[in-house]
mmCIF file of C-alpha atoms in Angstrom:
data_model
loop_
_atom_site.group_PDB
_atom_site.id
_atom_site.type_symbol
_atom_site.label_atom_id
_atom_site.label_comp_id
_atom_site.label_asym_id
_atom_site.label_seq_id
_atom_site.Cartn_x
_atom_site.Cartn_y
_atom_site.Cartn_z
ATOM 1 C CA MET A 11 18.700 77.080 -20.755
ATOM 2 C CA THR A 12 21.717 74.970 -19.799
ATOM 3 C CA THR A 13 25.017 76.392 -18.665
ATOM 4 C CA LEU A 14 28.364 75.164 -17.486
ATOM 5 C CA LEU A 15 27.956 74.321 -13.800
ATOM 6 C CA TYR A 16 31.132 72.437 -13.043
ATOM 7 C CA ASP A 17 34.542 71.914 -14.655
ATOM 8 C CA HIS A 18 37.134 70.383 -12.425
ATOM 9 C CA VAL A 19 40.352 68.426 -12.967
ATOM 10 C CA ILE A 20 39.919 65.065 -11.320
ATOM 11 C CA ALA A 21 43.108 63.317 -12.380
ATOM 12 C CA THR A 22 46.529 64.187 -13.918
ATOM 13 C CA PHE A 23 49.592 62.330 -15.017
ATOM 14 C CA ASP A 24 52.744 63.008 -17.088
ATOM 15 C CA ASP A 25 54.421 60.804 -19.654
ATOM 16 C CA SER A 26 56.737 60.921 -22.688
ATOM 17 C CA ILE A 27 59.508 62.640 -20.664
ATOM 18 C CA GLN A 28 62.395 63.304 -23.036
ATOM 19 C CA PRO A 29 64.991 65.847 -24.107
ATOM 20 C CA THR A 30 63.954 68.210 -26.892
ATOM 21 C CA GLY A 31 67.478 68.309 -28.400
ATOM 22 C CA THR A 32 67.990 71.982 -27.466
ATOM 23 C CA ILE A 33 70.739 73.211 -25.190
ATOM 24 C CA HIS A 34 70.377 76.611 -23.517
ATOM 25 C CA TRP A 35 73.557 78.259 -22.224
ATOM 26 C CA GLY A 36 73.691 80.179 -18.979
ATOM 27 C CA ARG A 37 76.525 81.672 -17.005
ATOM 28 C CA SER A 38 77.619 80.859 -13.497
ATOM 29 C CA GLY A 39 77.828 83.609 -10.917
ATOM 30 C CA GLY A 40 81.060 84.758 -9.289
ATOM 31 C CA LEU A 41 84.148 86.581 -10.336
ATOM 32 C CA ILE A 42 84.811 84.560 -13.453
ATOM 33 C CA PRO A 43 81.473 83.629 -15.182
ATOM 34 C CA VAL A 44 81.650 80.201 -16.769
ATOM 35 C CA PRO A 45 79.223 79.016 -19.508
ATOM 36 C CA ILE A 46 76.926 76.242 -18.177
ATOM 37 C CA PRO A 47 74.792 74.083 -20.520
ATOM 38 C CA HIS A 48 71.180 73.416 -19.619
ATOM 39 C CA VAL A 49 69.357 70.627 -21.497
ATOM 40 C CA GLU A 50 65.762 71.467 -22.466
ATOM 41 C CA MET A 51 63.381 68.665 -21.519
ATOM 42 C CA LYS A 52 59.677 68.112 -22.277
ATOM 43 C CA LYS A 53 56.845 66.005 -20.971
ATOM 44 C CA LEU A 54 53.238 65.439 -22.029
ATOM 45 C CA HIS A 55 50.918 66.545 -19.234
ATOM 46 C CA HIS A 56 47.433 64.961 -19.212
ATOM 47 C CA GLU A 57 44.363 66.287 -17.330
ATOM 48 C CA LEU A 58 40.940 64.616 -17.057
ATOM 49 C CA HIS A 59 38.215 67.189 -16.525
ATOM 50 C CA LEU A 60 34.735 66.362 -15.247
ATOM 51 C CA VAL A 61 32.321 68.796 -16.953
ATOM 52 C CA ILE A 62 28.701 69.146 -15.970
ATOM 53 C CA TYR A 63 26.023 71.239 -17.798
ATOM 54 C CA GLY A 64 22.555 71.991 -16.420
ATOM 55 C CA PRO A 65 19.941 74.603 -15.586
ATOM 56 C CA THR A 66 21.389 78.018 -14.604
ATOM 57 C CA GLY A 67 21.981 78.294 -10.887
ATOM 58 C CA ALA A 68 21.506 74.557 -10.166
ATOM 59 C CA ASP A 69 23.582 72.972 -7.370
ATOM 60 C CA VAL A 70 25.290 69.715 -8.264
ATOM 61 C CA SER A 71 27.383 69.359 -5.061
ATOM 62 C CA HIS A 72 24.958 66.983 -3.312
ATOM 63 C CA CYS A 73 25.226 64.458 -6.177
ATOM 64 C CA LEU A 74 29.012 64.815 -6.408
ATOM 65 C CA GLN A 75 29.301 63.936 -2.706
ATOM 66 C CA SER A 76 26.964 60.908 -2.709
ATOM 67 C CA ALA A 77 28.617 57.650 -1.757
ATOM 68 C CA ALA A 78 27.728 55.895 -5.007
ATOM 69 C CA VAL A 79 29.248 58.629 -7.150
ATOM 70 C CA VAL A 80 32.406 58.997 -4.969
ATOM 71 C CA GLY A 81 33.125 55.270 -5.259
ATOM 72 C CA LEU A 82 32.741 55.312 -9.021
ATOM 73 C CA ILE A 83 34.956 58.368 -9.458
ATOM 74 C CA ALA A 84 37.806 56.395 -7.775
ATOM 75 C CA GLY A 85 37.450 53.786 -10.497
ATOM 76 C CA VAL A 86 37.632 56.449 -13.213
ATOM 77 C CA VAL A 87 40.800 58.014 -11.687
ATOM 78 C CA ALA A 88 42.476 54.559 -11.357
ATOM 79 C CA ALA A 89 41.630 53.616 -14.932
ATOM 80 C CA TYR A 90 42.776 57.022 -16.269
ATOM 81 C CA ALA A 91 46.066 57.055 -14.343
ATOM 82 C CA THR A 92 47.015 53.571 -15.619
ATOM 83 C CA GLY A 93 45.902 54.342 -19.213
ATOM 84 C CA GLY A 94 43.871 51.135 -19.085
ATOM 85 C CA ALA A 95 41.259 49.836 -21.484
ATOM 86 C CA ALA A 96 38.697 49.945 -18.609
ATOM 87 C CA LEU A 97 38.409 53.807 -18.809
ATOM 88 C CA PRO A 98 35.362 53.965 -21.111
ATOM 89 C CA ALA A 99 33.445 51.493 -18.934
ATOM 90 C CA ALA A 100 34.410 53.374 -15.769
ATOM 91 C CA GLU A 101 33.385 56.698 -17.245
ATOM 92 C CA ALA A 102 30.052 55.344 -18.475
ATOM 93 C CA ALA A 103 29.244 53.918 -15.003
ATOM 94 C CA PHE A 104 30.140 57.162 -13.303
ATOM 95 C CA VAL A 105 28.225 59.391 -15.780
ATOM 96 C CA GLY A 106 25.169 57.110 -15.583
ATOM 97 C CA ALA A 107 25.084 57.297 -11.743
ATOM 98 C CA LEU A 108 25.677 61.007 -11.682
ATOM 99 C CA GLU A 109 23.059 61.838 -14.330
ATOM 100 C CA GLY A 110 20.638 59.537 -12.483
ATOM 101 C CA CYS A 111 21.165 61.594 -9.362
ATOM 102 C CA LEU A 112 21.055 64.945 -11.144
ATOM 103 C CA GLY A 113 18.036 64.320 -13.400
ATOM 104 C CA ALA A 114 17.107 64.644 -17.047
ATOM 105 C CA ASN A 115 18.093 68.386 -17.476
ATOM 106 C CA PHE A 116 21.761 67.722 -16.814
ATOM 107 C CA SER A 117 24.658 66.237 -18.765
ATOM 108 C CA ALA A 118 28.074 65.133 -17.510
ATOM 109 C CA THR A 119 31.088 64.311 -19.649
ATOM 110 C CA PHE A 120 34.809 63.749 -19.262
ATOM 111 C CA ASN A 121 37.265 65.860 -21.226
ATOM 112 C CA ASP A 122 40.810 64.614 -21.620
ATOM 113 C CA GLN A 123 43.238 67.502 -22.310
ATOM 114 C CA SER A 124 46.959 67.155 -22.992
ATOM 115 C CA HIS A 125 49.729 69.678 -23.549
ATOM 116 C CA TRP A 126 53.530 69.696 -23.651
ATOM 117 C CA ILE A 127 55.521 71.274 -20.791
ATOM 118 C CA THR A 128 59.180 72.214 -21.297
ATOM 119 C CA TRP A 129 61.900 73.049 -18.728
ATOM 120 C CA ASP A 130 65.658 73.298 -18.476
ATOM 121 C CA THR A 131 67.804 71.044 -16.335
#
């Protein structure tokens, strides 16, 4: 039976920073409160998760810390952060090395998740 052994964010970046077109009004403190406009902004937040499935109770830390795997993860992070076309090749090289270390009963994948974050200025 395989189970989720590892799910960790290995890289993040934000893009598409822009105003939403909404103004929120607040009040200043003091004796005479004055209306203050706050522009609502948004950005698209991206997270790259490394997800590993395998036999229940298995330890994957030794493979994640091996020199070959650590070197390849740096390439994945660099390709992800720059949004480059090299990302699929970097992911494939990393997953191949990791699954080679872990064995046949394990699977490793990358999961790219994005969501909008809003805030007021």
